[in-house]
PDB file of C-alpha atoms in Angstrom:
ATOM      1  CA  MET O  95      29.033 104.242 -30.957  1.00 45.00           C
ATOM      2  CA  PRO O  96      26.953 102.551 -28.599  1.00 47.00           C
ATOM      3  CA  ARG O  97      23.800 103.358 -27.393  1.00 46.00           C
ATOM      4  CA  ARG O  98      22.273 102.316 -23.838  1.00 47.00           C
ATOM      5  CA  CYS O  99      18.342 101.938 -23.852  1.00 47.00           C
ATOM      6  CA  HIS O 100      16.778 100.511 -20.871  1.00 48.00           C
ATOM      7  CA  PHE O 101      12.938  98.782 -20.596  1.00 48.00           C
ATOM      8  CA  GLY O 102      10.635  96.657 -18.795  1.00 48.00           C
ATOM      9  CA  THR O 103       8.308  97.039 -15.530  1.00 46.00           C
ATOM     10  CA  ASN O 104       8.803  99.160 -12.637  1.00 45.00           C
ATOM     11  CA  LYS O 105       9.583  95.520 -10.719  1.00 43.00           C
ATOM     12  CA  PHE O 106      12.819  95.019 -13.235  1.00 42.00           C
ATOM     13  CA  LYS O 107      14.793  97.146 -15.765  1.00 43.00           C
ATOM     14  CA  VAL O 108      16.747  95.560 -18.226  1.00 44.00           C
ATOM     15  CA  SER O 109      19.603  97.354 -19.644  1.00 42.00           C
ATOM     16  CA  ILE O 110      20.992  96.815 -23.403  1.00 41.00           C
ATOM     17  CA  TRP O 111      23.722  97.643 -25.569  1.00 41.00           C
ATOM     18  CA  PHE O 112      23.010  98.499 -29.197  1.00 40.00           C
ATOM     19  CA  ILE O 113      25.140  99.318 -31.637  1.00 36.00           C
ATOM     20  CA  PHE O 114      24.327 100.901 -34.898  1.00 36.00           C
ATOM     21  CA  ARG O 115      24.034  99.136 -37.728  1.00 37.00           C
ATOM     22  CA  GLU O 116      25.551  95.817 -36.420  1.00 38.00           C
ATOM     23  CA  GLU O 117      23.538  92.540 -35.141  1.00 42.00           C
ATOM     24  CA  VAL O 118      21.507  93.215 -32.028  1.00 42.00           C
ATOM     25  CA  ASP O 119      24.194  91.393 -29.126  1.00 41.00           C
ATOM     26  CA  PHE O 120      21.781  90.057 -25.931  1.00 48.00           C
ATOM     27  CA  ASN O 121      20.346  86.888 -24.968  1.00 57.00           C
ATOM     28  CA  LEU O 122      16.608  86.469 -25.944  1.00 64.00           C
ATOM     29  CA  GLY O 123      15.555  84.364 -23.371  1.00 72.00           C
ATOM     30  CA  MET O 124      14.311  80.377 -23.601  1.00 83.00           C
ATOM     31  CA  GLN O 125      13.569  79.362 -26.918  1.00 85.00           C
ATOM     32  CA  VAL O 126       9.921  77.488 -26.012  1.00 87.00           C
ATOM     33  CA  TYR O 127       9.066  76.474 -28.999  1.00 89.00           C
ATOM     34  CA  GLN O 128       9.852  76.320 -32.859  1.00 88.00           C
ATOM     35  CA  LYS O 129       7.756  75.507 -36.106  1.00 89.00           C
ATOM     36  CA  ASN O 130       9.722  76.040 -39.528  1.00 88.00           C
ATOM     37  CA  GLN O 131      11.376  79.190 -39.891  1.00 90.00           C
ATOM     38  CA  TYR O 132       9.500  80.530 -36.385  1.00 92.00           C
ATOM     39  CA  LYS O 133      10.857  80.261 -32.926  1.00 91.00           C
ATOM     40  CA  ILE O 134       9.212  81.876 -29.746  1.00 92.00           C
ATOM     41  CA  TYR O 135      11.182  82.831 -26.930  1.00 92.00           C
ATOM     42  CA  ARG O 136      10.068  83.410 -23.277  1.00 90.00           C
ATOM     43  CA  VAL O 137      11.351  87.133 -22.275  1.00 87.00           C
ATOM     44  CA  GLY O 138      10.233  88.571 -18.736  1.00 84.00           C
ATOM     45  CA  ASN O 139       6.543  88.707 -18.599  1.00 87.00           C
ATOM     46  CA  GLY O 140       5.326  88.094 -21.985  1.00 90.00           C
ATOM     47  CA  PHE O 141       7.382  85.956 -25.415  1.00 93.00           C
ATOM     48  CA  ILE O 142       8.769  87.089 -28.554  1.00 92.00           C
ATOM     49  CA  VAL O 143       8.229  85.857 -31.923  1.00 93.00           C
ATOM     50  CA  HIS O 144      11.112  85.777 -34.623  1.00 91.00           C
ATOM     51  CA  ASN O 145      10.870  84.826 -38.522  1.00 90.00           C
ATOM     52  CA  SER O 146      14.644  82.979 -38.177  1.00 89.00           C
ATOM     53  CA  ASN O 147      15.355  83.603 -42.315  1.00 88.00           C
ATOM     54  CA  TYR O 148      15.339  87.409 -41.434  1.00 85.00           C
ATOM     55  CA  ASP O 149      17.445  89.444 -38.704  1.00 85.00           C
ATOM     56  CA  PHE O 150      16.042  89.958 -35.387  1.00 84.00           C
ATOM     57  CA  VAL O 151      15.429  93.473 -35.971  1.00 84.00           C
ATOM     58  CA  SER O 152      13.069  93.091 -38.822  1.00 84.00           C
ATOM     59  CA  LYS O 153      10.937  90.386 -38.878  1.00 86.00           C
ATOM     60  CA  HIS O 154      10.000  89.973 -34.393  1.00 90.00           C
ATOM     61  CA  THR O 155       6.854  91.140 -32.567  1.00 91.00           C
ATOM     62  CA  HIS O 156       6.150  90.891 -28.804  1.00 92.00           C
ATOM     63  CA  ILE O 157       3.243  89.225 -27.786  1.00 91.00           C
ATOM     64  CA  LYS O 158       1.907  88.371 -23.802  1.00 92.00           C
ATOM     65  CA  SER O 159       0.854  84.867 -23.987  1.00 92.00           C
ATOM     66  CA  PHE O 160       1.867  81.740 -25.578  1.00 93.00           C
ATOM     67  CA  LYS O 161      -1.566  80.471 -27.242  1.00 93.00           C
ATOM     68  CA  GLN O 162      -1.443  83.877 -29.239  1.00 93.00           C
ATOM     69  CA  ALA O 163       2.240  83.623 -30.188  1.00 93.00           C
ATOM     70  CA  LYS O 164       1.244  79.814 -31.744  1.00 94.00           C
ATOM     71  CA  ASN O 165      -1.858  81.338 -33.444  1.00 94.00           C
ATOM     72  CA  LEU O 166       0.304  83.729 -34.805  1.00 94.00           C
ATOM     73  CA  ILE O 167       2.256  81.237 -36.712  1.00 94.00           C
ATOM     74  CA  TYR O 168      -0.239  79.386 -37.530  1.00 95.00           C
ATOM     75  CA  PHE O 169      -2.120  82.350 -39.266  1.00 95.00           C
ATOM     76  CA  VAL O 170       1.215  83.286 -40.606  1.00 94.00           C
ATOM     77  CA  THR O 171       1.947  79.700 -41.951  1.00 94.00           C
ATOM     78  CA  ASN O 172      -1.383  78.606 -43.011  1.00 94.00           C
ATOM     79  CA  LYS O 173      -1.909  81.918 -44.768  1.00 93.00           C
ATOM     80  CA  LYS O 174      -5.113  82.577 -42.914  1.00 93.00           C
ATOM     81  CA  VAL O 175      -6.432  86.275 -42.175  1.00 93.00           C
ATOM     82  CA  PRO O 176      -8.139  86.090 -38.907  1.00 92.00           C
ATOM     83  CA  ARG O 177     -11.232  89.362 -38.435  1.00 90.00           C
ATOM     84  CA  TRP O 178     -11.984  88.854 -34.919  1.00 89.00           C
ATOM     85  CA  VAL O 179      -8.502  89.864 -33.651  1.00 89.00           C
ATOM     86  CA  SER O 180      -7.540  93.449 -32.395  1.00 91.00           C
ATOM     87  CA  PHE O 181      -5.102  95.980 -35.070  1.00 92.00           C
ATOM     88  CA  TYR O 182      -1.753  95.039 -32.754  1.00 93.00           C
ATOM     89  CA  TYR O 183      -2.395  91.585 -33.943  1.00 93.00           C
ATOM     90  CA  LEU O 184      -3.176  92.105 -37.174  1.00 94.00           C
ATOM     91  CA  GLU O 185       0.340  94.437 -37.384  1.00 94.00           C
ATOM     92  CA  SER O 186       2.261  91.447 -36.029  1.00 93.00           C
ATOM     93  CA  LEU O 187       0.680  88.904 -38.542  1.00 94.00           C
ATOM     94  CA  ILE O 188       2.620  91.662 -41.000  1.00 94.00           C
ATOM     95  CA  ARG O 189       6.450  91.813 -38.951  1.00 92.00           C
ATOM     96  CA  ILE O 190       6.645  88.591 -38.875  1.00 93.00           C
ATOM     97  CA  SER O 191       5.226  87.671 -42.295  1.00 93.00           C
ATOM     98  CA  ASP O 192       7.500  87.326 -45.796  1.00 91.00           C
ATOM     99  CA  ASP O 193       4.544  86.628 -48.013  1.00 91.00           C
ATOM    100  CA  LYS O 194       3.348  89.957 -50.222  1.00 93.00           C
ATOM    101  CA  ASN O 195       0.350  88.634 -50.875  1.00 95.00           C
ATOM    102  CA  TYR O 196      -0.580  87.722 -46.967  1.00 94.00           C
ATOM    103  CA  ILE O 197       0.691  91.644 -46.120  1.00 94.00           C
ATOM    104  CA  LYS O 198      -1.819  92.544 -48.733  1.00 95.00           C
ATOM    105  CA  ARG O 199      -4.763  90.597 -47.282  1.00 95.00           C
ATOM    106  CA  VAL O 200      -4.172  91.621 -44.109  1.00 95.00           C
ATOM    107  CA  ASN O 201      -3.725  95.758 -44.493  1.00 95.00           C
ATOM    108  CA  LYS O 202      -6.838  95.363 -46.488  1.00 95.00           C
ATOM    109  CA  LEU O 203      -8.389  94.241 -43.508  1.00 94.00           C
ATOM    110  CA  ILE O 204      -7.057  96.554 -41.087  1.00 93.00           C
ATOM    111  CA  GLU O 205      -8.168  99.388 -43.489  1.00 94.00           C
ATOM    112  CA  VAL O 206     -11.780  98.247 -43.632  1.00 92.00           C
ATOM    113  CA  LYS O 207     -11.653  97.870 -39.511  1.00 90.00           C
ATOM    114  CA  ARG O 208     -10.770 101.453 -39.539  1.00 90.00           C
ATOM    115  CA  ARG O 209     -13.404 102.702 -41.970  1.00 90.00           C
ATOM    116  CA  LYS O 210     -16.097 100.817 -40.110  1.00 84.00           C
ATOM    117  CA  PRO O 211     -17.938 103.250 -37.817  1.00 82.00           C
ATOM    118  CA  LYS O 212     -18.176 101.914 -33.595  1.00 78.00           C
ATOM    119  CA  VAL O 213     -21.383 101.301 -32.552  1.00 75.00           C
ATOM    120  CA  LYS O 214     -22.093 102.004 -29.189  1.00 74.00           C
ATOM    121  CA  PHE O 215     -24.564  99.888 -26.932  1.00 69.00           C
ATOM    122  CA  LYS O 216     -27.397 101.719 -25.090  1.00 67.00           C
ATOM    123  CA  GLN O 217     -29.976  99.816 -22.891  1.00 68.00           C
ATOM    124  CA  TRP O 218     -32.919 100.865 -24.326  1.00 67.00           C
ATOM    125  CA  ASN O 219     -35.238  98.942 -22.303  1.00 67.00           C
ATOM    126  CA  ARG O 220     -33.713 100.853 -18.627  1.00 64.00           C
ATOM    127  CA  GLN O 221     -35.809 100.972 -15.722  1.00 64.00           C
ATOM    128  CA  ILE O 222     -35.802 103.314 -12.991  1.00 60.00           C
ATOM    129  CA  PHE O 223     -36.538 101.932  -9.902  1.00 59.00           C
ATOM    130  CA  LYS O 224     -36.664 104.761  -6.882  1.00 56.00           C
TER     131      LYS O 224
END
């Protein structure tokens, strides 16, 4: 039984037919870049990074910029864990990677970042002028 899903921005609505337990059949857009098994597709306002060794549903992620998508592939292929990125970016590394040790390292960094308290900045030497 097919199901219709809508996604997109207010200007553009895209409808896709998903068929349960079968391969997703839709146009990914134009392939912009490929390195080893990782492919980058231009879709709408962003990009999709896909590990082509696996099916699309299980190993892909959405990224806003092309530079971030290329860096994502660089980090996964060279087994590097960036410490300055957001939680979403770290989850994206996990989504497209197939190395279990690398996924454990990224998960460990996520746990450390979640336990770390957030420091709020205050201006102590602020002067009030009347």
